[in-house]
Amino acid sequence: MNTADNPNAAGEYGMTALMQAAHRGDSPEVDRLIGLGAEVNQRNDDGNNALWFAIRSGDAATVGMLIGQGVDVDNQNANGATPLIWAASAARREMVEILLASGANTGLKTLDGFSAQEVAGSREIMKLLMATHRQAVGQ
């Protein structure tokens, strides 16, 4: 795909160059693509935006860059999962912390009815989510 002509061109499975760079955790390439006009909230065929892929890569610089560009931190994919739900289920503490600090909604649920707290991959993540959720609801 020629990103110089169209940085939002989607390839196989609706993947854009930005999504691919985010998945690799390639923050310089993500920055370059954003400079070319890549849309941070464009979704692939599964309904995931670039943040989903950056969270999976575990690259804090890429995640921070996308958040700074206004990516939807609460984007729900075709299954209702958000980046926070995935990060919690994979026990990615740093990614969970970044998302929570960016205002990610702890109350969103998958189509099967599971929240990030309910799928937390570790007790530590579950406690972190519980504390944040209580703060959000004012308890």
mmCIF file with all atom_site columns, C-alpha atoms in Angstrom, residues 25-138:
data_model
loop_
_atom_site.group_PDB
_atom_site.id
_atom_site.type_symbol
_atom_site.label_atom_id
_atom_site.label_alt_id
_atom_site.label_comp_id
_atom_site.label_asym_id
_atom_site.label_entity_id
_atom_site.label_seq_id
_atom_site.pdbx_PDB_ins_code
_atom_site.Cartn_x
_atom_site.Cartn_y
_atom_site.Cartn_z
_atom_site.occupancy
_atom_site.B_iso_or_equiv
_atom_site.pdbx_formal_charge
_atom_site.auth_seq_id
_atom_site.auth_comp_id
_atom_site.auth_asym_id
_atom_site.auth_atom_id
_atom_site.pdbx_PDB_model_num
ATOM 1   C CA . GLY A 1 25  ? 5.456   -0.739  18.140 1.00 0.00 ? 25  GLY A CA 1
ATOM 2   C CA . ASP A 1 26  ? 7.216   1.411   15.556 1.00 0.00 ? 26  ASP A CA 1
ATOM 3   C CA . SER A 1 27  ? 6.640   4.869   17.064 1.00 0.00 ? 27  SER A CA 1
ATOM 4   C CA . PRO A 1 28  ? 8.788   6.743   14.487 1.00 0.00 ? 28  PRO A CA 1
ATOM 5   C CA . GLU A 1 29  ? 6.687   5.242   11.680 1.00 0.00 ? 29  GLU A CA 1
ATOM 6   C CA . VAL A 1 30  ? 3.466   5.962   13.569 1.00 0.00 ? 30  VAL A CA 1
ATOM 7   C CA . ASP A 1 31  ? 4.581   9.580   13.949 1.00 0.00 ? 31  ASP A CA 1
ATOM 8   C CA . ARG A 1 32  ? 5.442   9.785   10.229 1.00 0.00 ? 32  ARG A CA 1
ATOM 9   C CA . LEU A 1 33  ? 2.077   8.343   9.189  1.00 0.00 ? 33  LEU A CA 1
ATOM 10  C CA . ILE A 1 34  ? 0.162   10.689  11.469 1.00 0.00 ? 34  ILE A CA 1
ATOM 11  C CA . GLY A 1 35  ? 2.099   13.538  9.863  1.00 0.00 ? 35  GLY A CA 1
ATOM 12  C CA . LEU A 1 36  ? 0.861   12.312  6.476  1.00 0.00 ? 36  LEU A CA 1
ATOM 13  C CA . GLY A 1 37  ? -2.733  12.461  7.701  1.00 0.00 ? 37  GLY A CA 1
ATOM 14  C CA . ALA A 1 38  ? -3.337  8.901   8.896  1.00 0.00 ? 38  ALA A CA 1
ATOM 15  C CA . GLU A 1 39  ? -6.641  8.673   10.751 1.00 0.00 ? 39  GLU A CA 1
ATOM 16  C CA . VAL A 1 40  ? -6.012  7.321   14.268 1.00 0.00 ? 40  VAL A CA 1
ATOM 17  C CA . ASN A 1 41  ? -9.627  6.222   14.720 1.00 0.00 ? 41  ASN A CA 1
ATOM 18  C CA . GLN A 1 42  ? -9.971  4.290   11.469 1.00 0.00 ? 42  GLN A CA 1
ATOM 19  C CA . ARG A 1 43  ? -11.122 0.744   12.219 1.00 0.00 ? 43  ARG A CA 1
ATOM 20  C CA . ASN A 1 44  ? -10.166 -2.539  10.585 1.00 0.00 ? 44  ASN A CA 1
ATOM 21  C CA . ASP A 1 45  ? -12.615 -5.281  9.578  1.00 0.00 ? 45  ASP A CA 1
ATOM 22  C CA . ASP A 1 46  ? -12.793 -6.466  13.212 1.00 0.00 ? 46  ASP A CA 1
ATOM 23  C CA . GLY A 1 47  ? -13.571 -2.956  14.464 1.00 0.00 ? 47  GLY A CA 1
ATOM 24  C CA . ASN A 1 48  ? -10.162 -2.312  16.044 1.00 0.00 ? 48  ASN A CA 1
ATOM 25  C CA . ASN A 1 49  ? -8.405  1.036   15.787 1.00 0.00 ? 49  ASN A CA 1
ATOM 26  C CA . ALA A 1 50  ? -4.640  1.625   15.885 1.00 0.00 ? 50  ALA A CA 1
ATOM 27  C CA . LEU A 1 51  ? -4.650  1.805   19.696 1.00 0.00 ? 51  LEU A CA 1
ATOM 28  C CA . TRP A 1 52  ? -5.669  -1.852  19.938 1.00 0.00 ? 52  TRP A CA 1
ATOM 29  C CA . PHE A 1 53  ? -2.565  -2.823  17.994 1.00 0.00 ? 53  PHE A CA 1
ATOM 30  C CA . ALA A 1 54  ? -0.295  -0.467  19.935 1.00 0.00 ? 54  ALA A CA 1
ATOM 31  C CA . ILE A 1 55  ? -1.557  -1.946  23.210 1.00 0.00 ? 55  ILE A CA 1
ATOM 32  C CA . ARG A 1 56  ? -0.836  -5.442  21.884 1.00 0.00 ? 56  ARG A CA 1
ATOM 33  C CA . SER A 1 57  ? 2.698   -4.358  20.925 1.00 0.00 ? 57  SER A CA 1
ATOM 34  C CA . GLY A 1 58  ? 3.267   -3.060  24.458 1.00 0.00 ? 58  GLY A CA 1
ATOM 35  C CA . ASP A 1 59  ? 5.105   0.012   23.193 1.00 0.00 ? 59  ASP A CA 1
ATOM 36  C CA . ALA A 1 60  ? 4.278   2.856   25.587 1.00 0.00 ? 60  ALA A CA 1
ATOM 37  C CA . ALA A 1 61  ? 5.643   5.524   23.210 1.00 0.00 ? 61  ALA A CA 1
ATOM 38  C CA . THR A 1 62  ? 3.302   4.431   20.415 1.00 0.00 ? 62  THR A CA 1
ATOM 39  C CA . VAL A 1 63  ? 0.348   4.193   22.795 1.00 0.00 ? 63  VAL A CA 1
ATOM 40  C CA . GLY A 1 64  ? 1.087   7.655   24.174 1.00 0.00 ? 64  GLY A CA 1
ATOM 41  C CA . MET A 1 65  ? 1.436   9.129   20.709 1.00 0.00 ? 65  MET A CA 1
ATOM 42  C CA . LEU A 1 66  ? -1.944  7.775   19.609 1.00 0.00 ? 66  LEU A CA 1
ATOM 43  C CA . ILE A 1 67  ? -3.638  8.950   22.791 1.00 0.00 ? 67  ILE A CA 1
ATOM 44  C CA . GLY A 1 68  ? -2.077  12.378  22.269 1.00 0.00 ? 68  GLY A CA 1
ATOM 45  C CA . GLN A 1 69  ? -3.614  12.442  18.794 1.00 0.00 ? 69  GLN A CA 1
ATOM 46  C CA . GLY A 1 70  ? -7.104  11.807  20.170 1.00 0.00 ? 70  GLY A CA 1
ATOM 47  C CA . VAL A 1 71  ? -7.530  8.089   19.513 1.00 0.00 ? 71  VAL A CA 1
ATOM 48  C CA . ASP A 1 72  ? -10.715 6.668   21.034 1.00 0.00 ? 72  ASP A CA 1
ATOM 49  C CA . VAL A 1 73  ? -9.420  4.825   24.114 1.00 0.00 ? 73  VAL A CA 1
ATOM 50  C CA . ASP A 1 74  ? -12.850 3.212   24.560 1.00 0.00 ? 74  ASP A CA 1
ATOM 51  C CA . ASN A 1 75  ? -13.259 1.935   21.001 1.00 0.00 ? 75  ASN A CA 1
ATOM 52  C CA . GLN A 1 76  ? -15.241 -1.301  21.131 1.00 0.00 ? 76  GLN A CA 1
ATOM 53  C CA . ASN A 1 77  ? -14.492 -3.819  18.419 1.00 0.00 ? 77  ASN A CA 1
ATOM 54  C CA . ALA A 1 78  ? -16.959 -6.217  16.772 1.00 0.00 ? 78  ALA A CA 1
ATOM 55  C CA . ASN A 1 79  ? -16.972 -8.324  19.957 1.00 0.00 ? 79  ASN A CA 1
ATOM 56  C CA . GLY A 1 80  ? -17.390 -5.311  22.225 1.00 0.00 ? 80  GLY A CA 1
ATOM 57  C CA . ALA A 1 81  ? -13.846 -5.588  23.557 1.00 0.00 ? 81  ALA A CA 1
ATOM 58  C CA . THR A 1 82  ? -11.909 -2.398  24.250 1.00 0.00 ? 82  THR A CA 1
ATOM 59  C CA . PRO A 1 83  ? -8.137  -1.942  24.438 1.00 0.00 ? 83  PRO A CA 1
ATOM 60  C CA . LEU A 1 84  ? -8.528  -1.927  28.244 1.00 0.00 ? 84  LEU A CA 1
ATOM 61  C CA . ILE A 1 85  ? -10.407 -5.225  28.240 1.00 0.00 ? 85  ILE A CA 1
ATOM 62  C CA . TRP A 1 86  ? -7.684  -6.825  26.099 1.00 0.00 ? 86  TRP A CA 1
ATOM 63  C CA . ALA A 1 87  ? -4.827  -5.357  28.159 1.00 0.00 ? 87  ALA A CA 1
ATOM 64  C CA . ALA A 1 88  ? -6.468  -6.507  31.397 1.00 0.00 ? 88  ALA A CA 1
ATOM 65  C CA . SER A 1 89  ? -7.063  -10.026 30.085 1.00 0.00 ? 89  SER A CA 1
ATOM 66  C CA . ALA A 1 90  ? -3.433  -10.249 28.956 1.00 0.00 ? 90  ALA A CA 1
ATOM 67  C CA . ALA A 1 91  ? -2.213  -8.935  32.348 1.00 0.00 ? 91  ALA A CA 1
ATOM 68  C CA . ARG A 1 92  ? -0.372  -6.037  30.692 1.00 0.00 ? 92  ARG A CA 1
ATOM 69  C CA . ARG A 1 93  ? -0.061  -3.817  33.765 1.00 0.00 ? 93  ARG A CA 1
ATOM 70  C CA . GLU A 1 94  ? 1.772   -0.916  32.091 1.00 0.00 ? 94  GLU A CA 1
ATOM 71  C CA . MET A 1 95  ? -0.795  -0.767  29.289 1.00 0.00 ? 95  MET A CA 1
ATOM 72  C CA . VAL A 1 96  ? -3.683  -0.941  31.781 1.00 0.00 ? 96  VAL A CA 1
ATOM 73  C CA . GLU A 1 97  ? -2.136  1.896   33.792 1.00 0.00 ? 97  GLU A CA 1
ATOM 74  C CA . ILE A 1 98  ? -1.680  4.068   30.689 1.00 0.00 ? 98  ILE A CA 1
ATOM 75  C CA . LEU A 1 99  ? -5.266  3.460   29.590 1.00 0.00 ? 99  LEU A CA 1
ATOM 76  C CA . LEU A 1 100 ? -6.676  4.182   33.038 1.00 0.00 ? 100 LEU A CA 1
ATOM 77  C CA . ALA A 1 101 ? -4.624  7.395   33.280 1.00 0.00 ? 101 ALA A CA 1
ATOM 78  C CA . SER A 1 102 ? -6.101  8.369   29.903 1.00 0.00 ? 102 SER A CA 1
ATOM 79  C CA . GLY A 1 103 ? -9.649  7.956   31.185 1.00 0.00 ? 103 GLY A CA 1
ATOM 80  C CA . ALA A 1 104 ? -10.534 4.530   29.774 1.00 0.00 ? 104 ALA A CA 1
ATOM 81  C CA . ASN A 1 105 ? -13.993 3.433   30.892 1.00 0.00 ? 105 ASN A CA 1
ATOM 82  C CA . THR A 1 106 ? -13.765 0.469   33.287 1.00 0.00 ? 106 THR A CA 1
ATOM 83  C CA . GLY A 1 107 ? -17.495 -0.253  33.003 1.00 0.00 ? 107 GLY A CA 1
ATOM 84  C CA . LEU A 1 108 ? -17.661 -1.185  29.321 1.00 0.00 ? 108 LEU A CA 1
ATOM 85  C CA . LYS A 1 109 ? -18.395 -4.830  28.548 1.00 0.00 ? 109 LYS A CA 1
ATOM 86  C CA . THR A 1 110 ? -17.909 -7.263  25.702 1.00 0.00 ? 110 THR A CA 1
ATOM 87  C CA . LEU A 1 111 ? -20.926 -8.609  23.826 1.00 0.00 ? 111 LEU A CA 1
ATOM 88  C CA . ASP A 1 112 ? -20.705 -11.604 26.179 1.00 0.00 ? 112 ASP A CA 1
ATOM 89  C CA . GLY A 1 113 ? -21.093 -9.253  29.156 1.00 0.00 ? 113 GLY A CA 1
ATOM 90  C CA . PHE A 1 114 ? -17.532 -9.235  30.509 1.00 0.00 ? 114 PHE A CA 1
ATOM 91  C CA . SER A 1 115 ? -15.771 -6.119  31.818 1.00 0.00 ? 115 SER A CA 1
ATOM 92  C CA . ALA A 1 116 ? -12.011 -5.597  32.066 1.00 0.00 ? 116 ALA A CA 1
ATOM 93  C CA . GLN A 1 117 ? -12.171 -6.442  35.765 1.00 0.00 ? 117 GLN A CA 1
ATOM 94  C CA . GLU A 1 118 ? -13.988 -9.711  35.087 1.00 0.00 ? 118 GLU A CA 1
ATOM 95  C CA . VAL A 1 119 ? -11.384 -10.894 32.564 1.00 0.00 ? 119 VAL A CA 1
ATOM 96  C CA . ALA A 1 120 ? -8.325  -9.591  34.416 1.00 0.00 ? 120 ALA A CA 1
ATOM 97  C CA . GLY A 1 121 ? -5.384  -11.891 33.785 1.00 0.00 ? 121 GLY A CA 1
ATOM 98  C CA . SER A 1 122 ? -3.914  -11.376 37.249 1.00 0.00 ? 122 SER A CA 1
ATOM 99  C CA . ARG A 1 123 ? -5.044  -10.508 40.740 1.00 0.00 ? 123 ARG A CA 1
ATOM 100 C CA . GLU A 1 124 ? -2.878  -7.370  40.588 1.00 0.00 ? 124 GLU A CA 1
ATOM 101 C CA . ILE A 1 125 ? -4.730  -6.120  37.473 1.00 0.00 ? 125 ILE A CA 1
ATOM 102 C CA . MET A 1 126 ? -8.097  -6.952  39.031 1.00 0.00 ? 126 MET A CA 1
ATOM 103 C CA . LYS A 1 127 ? -7.266  -4.909  42.149 1.00 0.00 ? 127 LYS A CA 1
ATOM 104 C CA . LEU A 1 128 ? -6.042  -1.991  40.047 1.00 0.00 ? 128 LEU A CA 1
ATOM 105 C CA . LEU A 1 129 ? -9.264  -1.997  38.032 1.00 0.00 ? 129 LEU A CA 1
ATOM 106 C CA . MET A 1 130 ? -11.435 -2.341  41.134 1.00 0.00 ? 130 MET A CA 1
ATOM 107 C CA . ALA A 1 131 ? -9.760  0.652   42.784 1.00 0.00 ? 131 ALA A CA 1
ATOM 108 C CA . THR A 1 132 ? -10.097 2.763   39.653 1.00 0.00 ? 132 THR A CA 1
ATOM 109 C CA . HIS A 1 133 ? -13.726 1.776   39.138 1.00 0.00 ? 133 HIS A CA 1
ATOM 110 C CA . ARG A 1 134 ? -14.592 2.686   42.740 1.00 0.00 ? 134 ARG A CA 1
ATOM 111 C CA . GLN A 1 135 ? -12.973 6.097   42.270 1.00 0.00 ? 135 GLN A CA 1
ATOM 112 C CA . ALA A 1 136 ? -14.911 6.643   39.039 1.00 0.00 ? 136 ALA A CA 1
ATOM 113 C CA . VAL A 1 137 ? -18.264 5.939   40.683 1.00 0.00 ? 137 VAL A CA 1
ATOM 114 C CA . GLY A 1 138 ? -17.388 7.979   43.770 1.00 0.00 ? 138 GLY A CA 1
#
